[in-house]
């Protein structure tokens, strides 16, 4: 996944849905602080590439730097808005891009350490600044004077003689103002503010209720016998969880998704069913934690908000800046996937029922039993033992002879380790990256090992953004949560971890190759349904016949990974994908249906609405419940993914289709890599993304490589006509800033 700041990274605030609520009072006083020169953020770092000097930065330095950064940018923005001169591109648009340097400097460093190496001070800083960032965003996008300048420029664009990147930048700003409501008449603006305020309250309330509901929904078991099948370690964890809650016996806490890890291991059908029911109904107990009234109101208000903008539904309102561009395209994408996915779901289900019967099951299997049996089938069919694989994946070898090697073969870039640059943890690796012509192009940090003070999952982000305007080159980091070896032991990782390394480095390449003048359009600052394309694409090189033998070498014997193990890895990839793809796509469909309601629709009965949406989606939802039910679908109600959950599958479609282009054209070659770099990886958000994509592969995205990748080709004939892509360019705005779900959890 990728992380961007939910704040003004450049001059432009990057919130997906600019909130048009009034800025909270009292923020200006807090933000008027000036920064003492002794604060390490007061000036740009003098280290190479302006890398933050973590040897000098103290935890207590972030808060004053962030507050002073907001105050500084407010002064800059106010000066731009009040400029008596006629608006020009330079005194308005470029001026915005030049503003906010302190805020960006401190904000990027803060986001990095708070995510990967947090503590109480950093968390307190986060709590304190989060609402201030929202208000800061409003300060920019609800500034009527500032909007008038952008409107003037937009109206006079023909006379401005802008180059394509400048034209795109102006358009991105202008549309973001409009999207925030700057163009609405005063009465509608007032209505919008009321709706936004209520939505903000409801979203916070949803998050808090869900947190409490998930905690309360944990399965409490008194009798150890009911937990047969769990390992000693799992039992100890369950006992500890009970102790933490001051109850007797055992507690199985709920994870965010419908499926729960213990369902693969529990031998008792009754316990599995109890755990599954606890998961499905966690937020539907009719108590204070029940989220249903909250979400039906959110859905209604979002529909009403879209109507204020003259748009039929919230999905169309929210997808204006995405590659898919509208609801119909996203729904059409899911509809084409439904038949082959449903066929695979049913085929897998029949295997499960047959296995349960053969083992004398005296119950009718349900979704609660799926993982228990599918794990047995996986072991029978693939006999893929992680312990057999791990000796071939020594992390440094994977990084230098796998990840770096593939990038060198494709793009000509080289890497040199550096030991002189301070990091936030001594285990981190630092590399300087050189272009094919030997010119330095940026820095890469890797923070791979799991720690208690690190958020889960894996992600990429920038410490310094690339921009010709500012003369900055990218400083990028990848974070993961791999299990650290005991001292003196080799650092062996799983193939899943290997895939994660390639994935996150795919994001890094998107950032490293950025070649933009304006930071707002730079590198990974693209739409939600595009940003996971370069990363998922890059995963493919892990198994490339030229790359794999180069890094997958037994750390003891020096032997290359044997072909039968490779075959097993490949075969295992399509296993259970009916379920895995199905549950995610069903959730995506649920998301789009909730955000397809017209403003005139009454508040919905959540369970009835959900049942109908799932029945109409075309998937086998009886045996495969959605990855998230409506009542605990955090992504769409408060995490910035409303009407956008389809983006995960969409970008996988792009990744596999683009990889198919490589395979057709000779695979891993410098020429192919250069073309991809020139046409996609170096382009940031400077072009219409659908056109950028078409330009590279020569056609609209084709779903077939995706279906083949997951083995979804055996079912009923799907209509595999390429999805219709609107021909008109609707440019996407600045970075997708939602906290995106972790890679490896597949969202
Ligand atoms: Zn990613």
XYZ file of C-alpha atoms and ligand atoms in Angstrom:
748
model
C 0.000 0.000 0.000
C 0.934 3.578 -0.049
C 0.646 6.265 2.530
C 0.177 9.896 1.854
C -0.511 12.595 4.332
C -4.041 13.556 5.168
C -2.899 17.131 4.984
C -1.432 19.657 2.671
C 1.570 17.771 1.316
C 2.342 20.503 -1.090
C 0.408 23.684 -1.143
C -2.586 21.618 -2.026
C -4.491 19.861 0.650
C -4.914 16.304 -0.428
C -8.020 15.205 1.393
C -10.167 13.173 -0.947
C -13.326 14.860 0.166
C -12.527 18.385 1.112
C -14.742 19.047 4.050
C -16.640 22.233 3.657
C -17.331 22.724 7.325
C -16.341 25.929 9.027
C -12.834 25.913 10.426
C -12.940 25.238 14.160
C -12.402 28.353 16.205
C -9.267 28.586 18.240
C -7.010 26.898 15.729
C -5.434 30.124 14.575
C -4.077 30.937 18.013
C -2.496 27.498 18.332
C -1.013 27.761 14.880
C 0.453 31.221 15.196
C 3.550 29.942 16.930
C 6.834 30.866 15.353
C 9.524 28.264 15.204
C 12.807 28.780 17.061
C 15.850 28.471 14.804
C 17.066 25.610 17.001
C 14.218 23.402 15.774
C 15.680 21.006 13.153
C 12.747 21.707 10.808
C 13.321 25.469 10.821
C 15.501 25.121 7.737
C 15.810 22.533 5.016
C 18.132 19.722 6.056
C 21.707 20.044 4.867
C 22.076 16.276 4.516
C 22.247 14.794 0.990
C 18.886 15.077 -0.820
C 17.626 17.129 2.156
C 17.081 13.874 4.020
C 15.685 14.628 7.497
C 18.398 14.549 10.130
C 16.944 11.992 12.504
C 20.037 12.275 14.687
C 18.957 15.822 15.599
C 15.174 15.564 15.578
C 13.577 15.040 18.977
C 9.994 13.797 19.447
C 9.113 17.157 20.925
C 10.263 18.994 17.775
C 7.365 17.844 15.593
C 4.427 19.597 17.228
C 5.892 23.135 17.175
C 7.139 22.580 13.616
C 3.728 21.407 12.409
C 1.921 24.300 14.121
C 4.388 26.851 12.789
C 4.157 25.204 9.353
C 0.389 25.638 9.274
C 0.689 29.234 10.421
C 3.300 29.948 7.791
C 1.240 28.454 5.002
C -1.820 30.383 6.175
C 0.126 33.616 5.836
C 1.345 32.574 2.394
C -2.105 31.572 1.200
C -3.640 34.756 2.576
C -1.059 36.807 0.699
C -1.867 34.960 -2.539
C -5.615 35.452 -2.032
C -5.228 39.163 -1.230
C -2.749 39.966 -3.972
C -4.093 43.143 -5.696
C -2.435 42.169 -8.997
C -4.425 40.424 -11.732
C -4.184 36.649 -11.252
C -1.446 34.938 -13.243
C -0.350 31.332 -13.242
C 2.801 32.338 -11.393
C 1.313 34.618 -8.735
C -1.488 32.185 -7.943
C -0.995 28.536 -8.973
C 2.799 28.367 -8.809
C 2.709 30.530 -5.681
C 0.551 27.893 -4.005
C 3.096 25.256 -5.025
C 5.857 27.323 -3.442
C 3.977 27.668 -0.170
C 3.900 25.314 2.796
C 7.515 24.163 2.703
C 7.925 23.976 6.467
C 4.648 22.137 6.878
C 5.578 19.593 4.243
C 9.080 19.089 5.632
C 7.852 18.440 9.160
C 4.688 16.646 8.069
C 6.407 14.036 5.918
C 8.977 13.230 8.596
C 6.284 13.115 11.263
C 4.093 10.799 9.242
C 7.042 8.448 8.726
C 8.042 8.114 12.374
C 4.495 8.119 13.702
C 3.634 5.207 11.396
C 6.804 3.181 11.721
C 8.262 4.083 15.104
C 5.617 5.734 17.248
C 5.428 6.549 20.961
C 3.185 8.505 23.337
C 4.592 11.898 22.389
C 4.126 11.278 18.678
C 0.638 9.899 19.178
C -0.347 12.898 21.260
C 0.978 15.122 18.477
C -1.121 13.198 15.970
C -4.290 13.523 18.073
C -3.691 17.217 18.523
C -2.906 18.035 14.886
C -5.427 15.834 13.012
C -8.371 18.244 13.406
C -6.052 21.179 12.704
C -5.090 19.657 9.359
C -8.772 19.308 8.461
C -9.296 22.961 9.331
C -6.197 23.907 7.377
C -7.626 22.161 4.343
C -10.841 24.137 4.717
C -8.875 27.334 5.129
C -7.494 26.838 1.639
C -10.458 25.378 -0.209
C -13.161 27.500 1.364
C -11.283 30.718 0.762
C -13.627 32.613 -1.555
C -11.025 35.163 -2.608
C -8.533 32.476 -3.465
C -11.150 30.584 -5.466
C -11.979 33.706 -7.461
C -8.361 33.849 -8.615
C -8.431 30.227 -9.737
C -11.772 30.790 -11.417
C -10.377 33.781 -13.284
C -7.430 31.692 -14.487
C -9.683 28.812 -15.434
C -11.943 31.152 -17.430
C -8.950 32.722 -19.178
C -6.971 29.564 -19.697
C -6.776 29.966 -23.460
C -4.825 33.219 -23.029
C -2.388 31.888 -20.455
C -0.148 29.920 -22.784
C 0.365 27.111 -20.279
C 2.398 23.992 -20.917
C 0.537 20.683 -20.417
C 1.736 20.167 -16.839
C 0.714 23.706 -15.877
C -2.677 23.288 -17.522
C -3.194 20.068 -15.637
C -2.166 21.660 -12.343
C -4.582 24.542 -12.768
C -7.323 22.103 -13.619
C -6.616 19.954 -10.562
C -6.794 22.962 -8.239
C -9.864 24.388 -9.894
C -11.793 21.128 -9.769
C -10.832 20.560 -6.158
C -12.244 23.963 -5.233
C -15.418 23.192 -7.138
C -15.655 19.759 -5.553
C -15.379 21.369 -2.130
C -18.351 23.598 -2.951
C -16.638 26.868 -3.847
C -18.884 27.323 -6.892
C -22.211 26.751 -5.137
C -24.607 29.614 -4.397
C -24.599 30.774 -0.737
C -27.782 28.932 0.256
C -26.427 25.639 -1.023
C -23.064 26.308 0.577
C -24.818 26.735 3.898
C -26.650 23.469 3.364
C -23.380 21.778 2.409
C -21.721 22.988 5.584
C -24.569 21.572 7.649
C -24.338 18.226 5.865
C -20.550 18.072 6.161
C -20.656 18.878 9.821
C -23.221 16.179 10.465
C -21.268 13.698 8.317
C -18.097 14.398 10.206
C -19.859 13.707 13.507
C -21.458 10.534 12.158
C -18.197 9.232 10.734
C -16.405 9.719 14.030
C -19.311 8.120 15.826
C -19.241 5.159 13.419
C -15.524 4.624 14.031
C -15.909 4.759 17.786
C -18.964 2.500 17.846
C -17.255 -0.016 15.608
C -14.135 -0.063 17.724
C -16.239 -0.750 20.803
C -18.415 -3.260 18.949
C -15.437 -5.222 17.677
C -13.960 -5.320 21.155
C -17.223 -6.397 22.751
C -17.876 -8.855 19.939
C -14.867 -11.050 20.740
C -15.777 -14.679 21.340
C -15.527 -15.640 25.003
C -15.140 -19.362 25.717
C -14.852 -20.930 29.159
C -14.204 -24.511 28.144
C -10.788 -25.180 26.605
C -12.225 -28.260 24.877
C -14.314 -26.021 22.612
C -11.066 -24.577 21.227
C -9.611 -27.855 19.980
C -7.313 -27.373 17.016
C -5.679 -24.180 18.254
C -1.933 -24.323 18.793
C -0.327 -23.856 22.184
C 0.642 -20.380 21.110
C -2.914 -19.517 20.026
C -4.293 -20.894 23.302
C -1.829 -18.817 25.306
C -2.811 -15.713 23.335
C -6.518 -16.455 23.922
C -5.879 -16.884 27.626
C -3.926 -13.646 27.757
C -6.734 -11.849 25.910
C -9.149 -13.106 28.579
C -6.846 -11.905 31.357
C -6.534 -8.497 29.720
C -10.308 -8.263 29.803
C -10.432 -9.548 33.373
C -12.572 -12.565 32.493
C -12.003 -16.270 33.010
C -11.265 -18.736 30.245
C -10.359 -17.732 26.718
C -11.110 -14.853 24.400
C -10.757 -14.792 20.613
C -10.661 -11.092 19.643
C -12.204 -10.114 16.297
C -10.122 -8.838 13.416
C -11.605 -6.296 11.006
C -12.648 -8.705 8.282
C -15.503 -11.205 8.277
C -13.164 -14.200 8.262
C -11.213 -14.804 11.458
C -7.799 -16.476 11.662
C -8.898 -19.165 14.145
C -11.546 -20.451 11.713
C -8.831 -22.369 9.840
C -7.831 -24.282 12.949
C -10.837 -24.797 15.206
C -11.982 -28.419 14.936
C -15.450 -27.850 16.418
C -18.090 -26.802 13.908
C -20.152 -25.311 16.729
C -17.298 -23.075 17.886
C -16.525 -22.044 14.314
C -20.155 -21.067 13.843
C -20.149 -19.083 17.098
C -17.038 -17.210 16.033
C -18.401 -16.495 12.564
C -21.712 -15.263 13.996
C -19.825 -13.050 16.448
C -17.950 -11.588 13.503
C -20.929 -11.078 11.193
C -23.132 -9.548 13.874
C -20.540 -7.576 15.850
C -22.184 -4.223 15.172
C -25.797 -5.384 15.021
C -26.796 -6.113 18.592
C -29.266 -3.269 18.983
C -27.145 -1.747 21.733
C -25.094 1.465 21.962
C -22.511 -0.007 19.575
C -24.990 -0.829 16.823
C -23.849 1.110 13.748
C -26.868 0.604 11.489
C -28.721 3.834 12.208
C -25.472 5.729 11.766
C -24.671 4.296 8.365
C -28.142 4.641 6.948
C -27.968 8.324 7.854
C -24.470 8.675 6.364
C -25.644 7.086 3.110
C -28.644 9.396 2.938
C -26.621 12.531 3.674
C -24.005 11.623 1.081
C -26.725 11.235 -1.542
C -28.104 14.642 -0.533
C -24.637 16.130 -0.736
C -24.182 14.833 -4.283
C -27.538 16.351 -5.198
C -26.331 19.804 -4.104
C -23.759 19.495 -6.880
C -26.392 18.364 -9.365
C -25.044 14.804 -9.383
C -27.334 11.750 -9.210
C -25.508 9.831 -6.508
C -22.477 9.979 -4.263
C -20.479 7.453 -6.305
C -20.594 9.747 -9.328
C -19.752 12.728 -7.134
C -16.762 11.002 -5.571
C -15.276 9.237 -8.601
C -14.805 12.368 -10.720
C -11.037 12.301 -10.203
C -10.540 8.563 -10.580
C -9.427 6.590 -13.607
C -12.836 4.877 -13.799
C -14.434 8.340 -13.576
C -17.989 7.276 -12.805
C -20.234 4.812 -11.049
C -21.349 3.009 -14.198
C -17.783 2.099 -15.172
C -17.008 0.771 -11.689
C -20.250 -1.217 -11.510
C -19.683 -2.547 -15.029
C -16.238 -3.751 -14.009
C -17.680 -5.749 -11.093
C -20.547 -7.077 -13.192
C -18.107 -8.542 -15.718
C -16.155 -10.248 -12.955
C -19.181 -11.728 -11.209
C -19.880 -14.775 -13.449
C -16.360 -16.282 -13.469
C -15.835 -15.468 -9.803
C -19.195 -16.969 -8.809
C -18.363 -20.103 -10.794
C -15.072 -20.461 -8.941
C -16.786 -19.800 -5.606
C -19.264 -22.607 -6.295
C -16.559 -24.987 -7.469
C -14.493 -24.388 -4.340
C -17.593 -24.731 -2.193
C -18.435 -28.118 -3.674
C -14.886 -29.303 -2.841
C -15.401 -28.156 0.719
C -18.770 -29.846 1.117
C -17.358 -33.062 -0.366
C -14.394 -33.044 2.017
C -16.616 -32.350 5.035
C -18.864 -35.266 4.038
C -15.927 -37.575 3.487
C -14.810 -36.791 7.019
C -18.226 -37.707 8.367
C -19.501 -34.202 9.106
C -22.924 -34.480 10.732
C -23.796 -30.861 9.957
C -24.554 -28.806 6.907
C -21.303 -26.853 6.217
C -21.566 -23.060 6.227
C -19.252 -20.156 5.455
C -17.879 -20.627 8.985
C -16.401 -23.948 7.865
C -14.820 -22.706 4.662
C -11.294 -22.017 5.886
C -11.105 -25.135 8.054
C -11.587 -27.338 5.010
C -9.889 -25.163 2.418
C -6.684 -25.222 4.485
C -6.756 -29.016 4.426
C -7.278 -29.004 0.671
C -4.441 -26.534 0.244
C -2.067 -28.797 2.147
C -3.191 -31.899 0.243
C -2.938 -30.361 -3.190
C 0.113 -28.173 -2.975
C 2.141 -29.547 -0.087
C 3.788 -26.161 -0.017
C 5.677 -25.897 3.220
C 6.989 -22.449 4.100
C 9.946 -24.049 5.872
C 11.044 -25.650 2.595
C 10.919 -22.290 0.860
C 12.476 -19.944 3.377
C 16.126 -21.034 2.957
C 15.887 -19.623 -0.575
C 14.764 -16.198 0.560
C 17.496 -14.460 2.507
C 16.330 -10.880 2.772
C 19.489 -9.071 1.655
C 19.846 -11.344 -1.313
C 16.167 -10.841 -2.182
C 16.657 -7.083 -1.989
C 19.888 -6.691 -3.937
C 19.781 -9.668 -6.317
C 16.014 -9.716 -6.742
C 14.286 -6.368 -6.237
C 17.266 -4.199 -7.270
C 18.339 -6.626 -9.995
C 14.920 -6.508 -11.698
C 14.924 -2.693 -11.506
C 18.422 -2.598 -12.965
C 17.506 -4.889 -15.855
C 14.388 -2.896 -16.657
C 15.421 0.665 -15.921
C 19.215 0.640 -15.754
C 19.297 2.124 -12.251
C 21.909 1.086 -9.687
C 22.106 1.164 -5.902
C 24.812 1.920 -3.416
C 24.417 1.288 0.290
C 25.114 4.234 2.606
C 25.968 4.049 6.261
C 26.377 7.759 6.947
C 22.734 8.881 6.961
C 20.722 8.870 10.190
C 17.522 6.791 10.281
C 14.778 6.353 12.871
C 15.885 2.830 13.706
C 19.322 1.194 13.595
C 17.979 -1.865 11.707
C 17.099 0.202 8.661
C 18.948 -0.028 5.356
C 19.761 3.046 3.291
C 20.659 3.161 -0.401
C 21.483 5.908 -2.807
C 19.954 5.345 -6.226
C 21.742 6.237 -9.469
C 20.194 6.639 -12.870
C 21.341 4.668 -15.919
C 23.732 7.508 -16.798
C 25.263 7.423 -13.309
C 23.556 10.566 -12.020
C 22.320 10.443 -8.401
C 18.520 10.308 -8.389
C 17.408 9.844 -4.809
C 17.527 7.928 -1.558
C 15.742 4.761 -0.472
C 15.217 3.668 3.136
C 14.028 0.198 4.080
C 12.501 -0.538 7.488
C 11.529 -4.191 7.203
C 11.376 -5.715 10.683
C 8.285 -5.870 12.836
C 8.308 -3.801 16.026
C 5.700 -3.153 18.674
C 5.734 0.551 17.919
C 5.062 0.115 14.196
C 1.645 0.071 12.474
C 0.759 -3.275 10.882
C 1.155 -4.110 7.209
C 3.542 -2.620 4.696
C 3.663 0.715 2.940
C 5.677 3.252 0.983
C 5.887 6.997 1.283
C 8.186 9.971 0.760
C 10.321 11.941 3.190
C 11.093 14.446 0.442
C 8.952 14.847 -2.674
C 10.467 15.231 -6.118
C 9.947 18.681 -7.654
C 11.942 20.644 -10.247
C 10.315 23.832 -8.965
C 11.885 23.289 -5.562
C 14.969 21.522 -6.849
C 14.248 18.461 -4.704
C 14.907 14.824 -5.500
C 12.914 11.996 -3.929
C 13.716 10.483 -0.553
C 11.531 7.400 -0.198
C 10.979 4.666 2.363
C 9.456 1.195 2.376
C 8.124 -0.218 5.639
C 7.112 -3.807 6.374
C 6.490 -6.090 9.322
C 8.636 -9.132 8.672
C 9.681 -11.321 11.581
C 13.163 -10.408 12.695
C 15.639 -13.286 12.948
C 17.176 -14.165 16.290
C 20.673 -12.719 16.734
C 23.181 -14.665 14.672
C 20.486 -16.370 12.579
C 20.095 -15.802 8.820
C 17.326 -13.349 7.879
C 14.998 -15.721 6.031
C 11.574 -14.564 4.903
C 8.481 -16.130 3.339
C 7.513 -15.854 -0.312
C 4.660 -13.622 0.818
C 7.255 -11.267 2.275
C 9.243 -11.423 -0.959
C 6.108 -10.367 -2.840
C 5.603 -7.521 -0.374
C 9.161 -6.289 -1.024
C 8.550 -6.196 -4.775
C 5.159 -4.560 -4.218
C 6.416 -1.727 -2.041
C 9.387 -1.196 -4.291
C 6.959 -0.794 -7.214
C 5.534 2.220 -5.362
C 9.089 3.391 -4.724
C 9.904 3.310 -8.456
C 6.803 5.401 -9.136
C 8.225 7.928 -6.678
C 11.866 7.681 -7.785
C 11.136 8.208 -11.471
C 8.911 11.219 -10.817
C 9.856 14.025 -13.181
C 7.439 16.830 -12.363
C 7.926 20.524 -11.906
C 5.049 20.847 -9.453
C 4.985 18.767 -6.270
C 1.202 18.417 -6.313
C 1.419 16.314 -9.480
C 4.590 14.458 -8.555
C 5.157 10.713 -8.463
C 2.576 8.661 -6.595
C 0.143 11.589 -6.279
C -2.435 9.779 -8.411
C -5.970 8.463 -8.005
C -6.915 5.623 -5.667
C -7.742 3.389 -8.632
C -4.303 3.918 -10.183
C -1.839 4.142 -7.324
C -1.682 0.378 -6.684
C -1.021 -0.330 -10.346
C 2.798 0.135 -10.405
C 3.157 -1.791 -7.134
C 1.009 -4.765 -8.093
C 2.685 -4.758 -11.503
C 6.139 -4.942 -9.904
C 5.148 -8.031 -7.873
C 5.230 -10.004 -11.105
C 9.018 -9.833 -11.378
C 9.435 -11.910 -8.224
C 8.655 -15.053 -10.225
C 10.190 -13.987 -13.527
C 12.401 -16.769 -14.941
C 15.345 -14.359 -15.221
C 14.874 -12.777 -11.789
C 13.885 -15.648 -9.496
C 16.999 -17.847 -9.994
C 19.119 -14.743 -9.522
C 18.005 -14.235 -5.917
C 16.298 -17.460 -4.790
C 19.474 -19.260 -3.768
C 19.754 -21.496 -0.730
C 21.673 -19.538 1.889
C 23.482 -22.672 3.105
C 24.137 -24.714 -0.027
C 24.126 -22.006 -2.697
C 21.706 -24.117 -4.760
C 19.128 -22.331 -6.894
C 15.474 -22.886 -6.000
C 14.352 -26.187 -7.601
C 11.677 -26.050 -10.350
C 9.201 -28.205 -8.426
C 9.075 -25.649 -5.613
C 8.507 -22.877 -8.133
C 5.703 -24.894 -9.682
C 4.086 -25.262 -6.286
C 4.266 -21.517 -5.651
C 2.598 -20.846 -8.992
C -0.089 -23.476 -8.516
C -0.906 -22.284 -5.002
C -1.532 -18.763 -6.271
C -4.872 -19.635 -7.859
C -6.028 -21.695 -4.899
C -9.088 -20.390 -3.026
C -9.244 -17.304 -5.216
C -12.973 -17.832 -5.731
C -13.325 -17.026 -2.049
C -10.581 -14.421 -1.784
C -11.582 -12.465 -4.875
C -15.255 -13.097 -4.279
C -15.417 -11.696 -0.755
C -13.537 -8.549 -1.798
C -15.592 -7.955 -4.938
C -18.838 -8.500 -3.037
C -17.752 -5.840 -0.562
C -16.917 -3.554 -3.477
C -20.380 -4.093 -4.892
C -21.972 -3.368 -1.530
C -19.968 -0.152 -1.339
C -21.070 1.006 -4.779
C -24.709 0.155 -4.109
C -24.766 2.170 -0.895
C -23.343 5.103 -2.818
C -25.761 4.758 -5.715
C -28.783 5.903 -3.718
C -30.559 8.987 -5.038
C -31.086 11.956 -2.731
C -34.814 11.215 -2.649
C -34.310 7.755 -1.132
C -35.446 7.340 2.467
C -33.103 5.997 5.127
C -32.538 2.350 4.390
C -33.141 -0.712 6.490
C -29.487 -1.780 6.521
C -29.977 -5.551 6.560
C -32.663 -5.495 3.897
C -30.617 -3.187 1.688
C -27.516 -5.319 2.114
C -29.335 -8.573 1.346
C -30.777 -7.115 -1.854
C -27.467 -5.591 -2.953
C -25.659 -8.876 -2.441
C -28.380 -10.857 -4.193
C -28.185 -8.532 -7.192
C -24.389 -8.554 -7.433
C -24.163 -11.912 -9.209
C -21.706 -13.487 -6.763
C -22.253 -16.608 -4.661
C -22.893 -14.710 -1.475
C -24.638 -17.585 0.281
C -21.392 -19.478 0.840
C -19.010 -16.541 0.602
C -20.020 -13.601 2.777
C -18.581 -10.187 1.857
C -15.192 -9.326 3.307
C -16.940 -6.609 5.297
C -20.658 -6.339 6.013
C -22.135 -2.839 5.813
C -22.194 -2.488 9.587
C -18.409 -2.900 9.939
C -17.119 -1.590 6.611
C -14.724 0.994 7.983
C -13.130 1.798 4.600
C -16.317 3.174 3.117
C -17.934 4.886 6.092
C -14.972 6.721 7.510
C -11.687 5.830 5.847
C -11.878 7.680 2.560
C -12.736 4.693 0.387
C -16.412 5.496 -0.141
C -17.451 4.231 -3.592
C -13.792 3.305 -4.157
C -13.285 -0.133 -2.698
C -13.319 -1.531 -6.264
C -9.949 0.209 -6.746
C -7.985 -2.759 -5.383
C -9.306 -5.128 -8.029
C -9.226 -2.460 -10.712
C -5.516 -1.807 -10.219
C -4.837 -5.561 -10.261
C -6.536 -5.619 -13.661
C -4.180 -2.846 -14.845
C -1.153 -4.588 -13.320
C -1.771 -7.933 -15.003
C -2.819 -6.414 -18.315
C 0.356 -4.291 -18.400
C 2.432 -7.305 -17.426
C 0.845 -9.237 -20.312
C 2.057 -6.422 -22.569
C 5.597 -7.006 -21.273
C 5.321 -10.741 -21.841
C 4.168 -10.210 -25.402
C 7.046 -7.841 -26.032
C 9.994 -9.786 -24.671
C 9.527 -9.451 -20.899
C 12.363 -8.145 -18.774
C 14.283 -5.876 -21.159
C 15.773 -2.408 -20.843
C 13.715 -1.224 -23.794
C 10.445 -2.375 -22.249
C 11.365 -0.907 -18.884
C 12.340 2.412 -20.407
C 9.056 2.591 -22.256
C 7.098 1.906 -19.052
C 9.173 4.490 -17.213
C 8.713 7.097 -19.922
C 4.998 6.566 -20.385
C 3.775 5.716 -16.868
C 6.254 5.660 -13.975
C 7.719 9.109 -14.615
C 4.418 10.837 -15.395
C 2.953 11.367 -11.955
C -0.489 12.899 -12.271
C 0.265 15.048 -15.292
C -2.106 13.293 -17.680
C -5.533 11.760 -17.816
C -4.861 8.343 -16.291
C -7.071 6.387 -18.676
C -5.272 7.966 -21.617
C -1.887 7.380 -19.997
C -2.798 3.724 -19.596
C -4.128 3.359 -23.137
C -1.005 5.041 -24.437
C 1.161 2.403 -22.827
C -0.677 -0.860 -23.623
C -2.420 0.373 -26.764
C -5.933 -0.517 -25.642
C -8.424 -0.089 -22.820
C -7.715 -2.303 -19.801
C -8.379 -5.960 -20.570
C -9.772 -8.121 -17.758
C -8.494 -11.446 -19.127
C -4.949 -11.357 -17.707
C -6.462 -10.693 -14.275
C -8.799 -13.688 -14.662
C -5.910 -15.907 -15.713
C -3.695 -14.683 -12.894
C -6.200 -15.884 -10.314
C -7.348 -18.941 -12.240
C -10.830 -17.521 -12.770
C -11.136 -18.748 -16.321
C -13.134 -21.934 -15.815
C -16.547 -20.473 -15.140
C -19.492 -19.252 -17.127
C -18.463 -17.071 -20.022
C -17.877 -13.598 -18.748
C -18.333 -10.764 -21.133
C -14.715 -9.789 -21.388
C -15.085 -6.794 -23.630
C -12.715 -4.136 -22.354
C -14.455 -1.735 -19.990
C -15.679 1.396 -21.685
C -13.416 4.271 -20.804
C -14.859 7.732 -21.151
C -12.961 9.507 -23.887
C -13.144 12.919 -22.311
C -10.358 13.722 -19.959
C -11.502 14.446 -16.433
C -8.234 15.100 -14.669
C -7.746 13.629 -11.258
C -6.655 15.926 -8.460
C -3.851 15.562 -5.954
C -2.865 12.482 -4.023
C -5.263 9.963 -2.705
C -4.813 10.670 0.932
C -6.945 8.100 2.629
C -5.305 5.834 5.117
C -5.337 2.845 2.831
C -5.647 -0.647 4.163
C -2.519 -2.682 4.484
C -1.035 -4.709 1.733
C -1.287 -8.344 2.604
C -4.693 -7.789 4.124
C -5.810 -7.034 0.604
C -7.776 -4.176 2.113
Zn 0.507 -0.806 -2.256
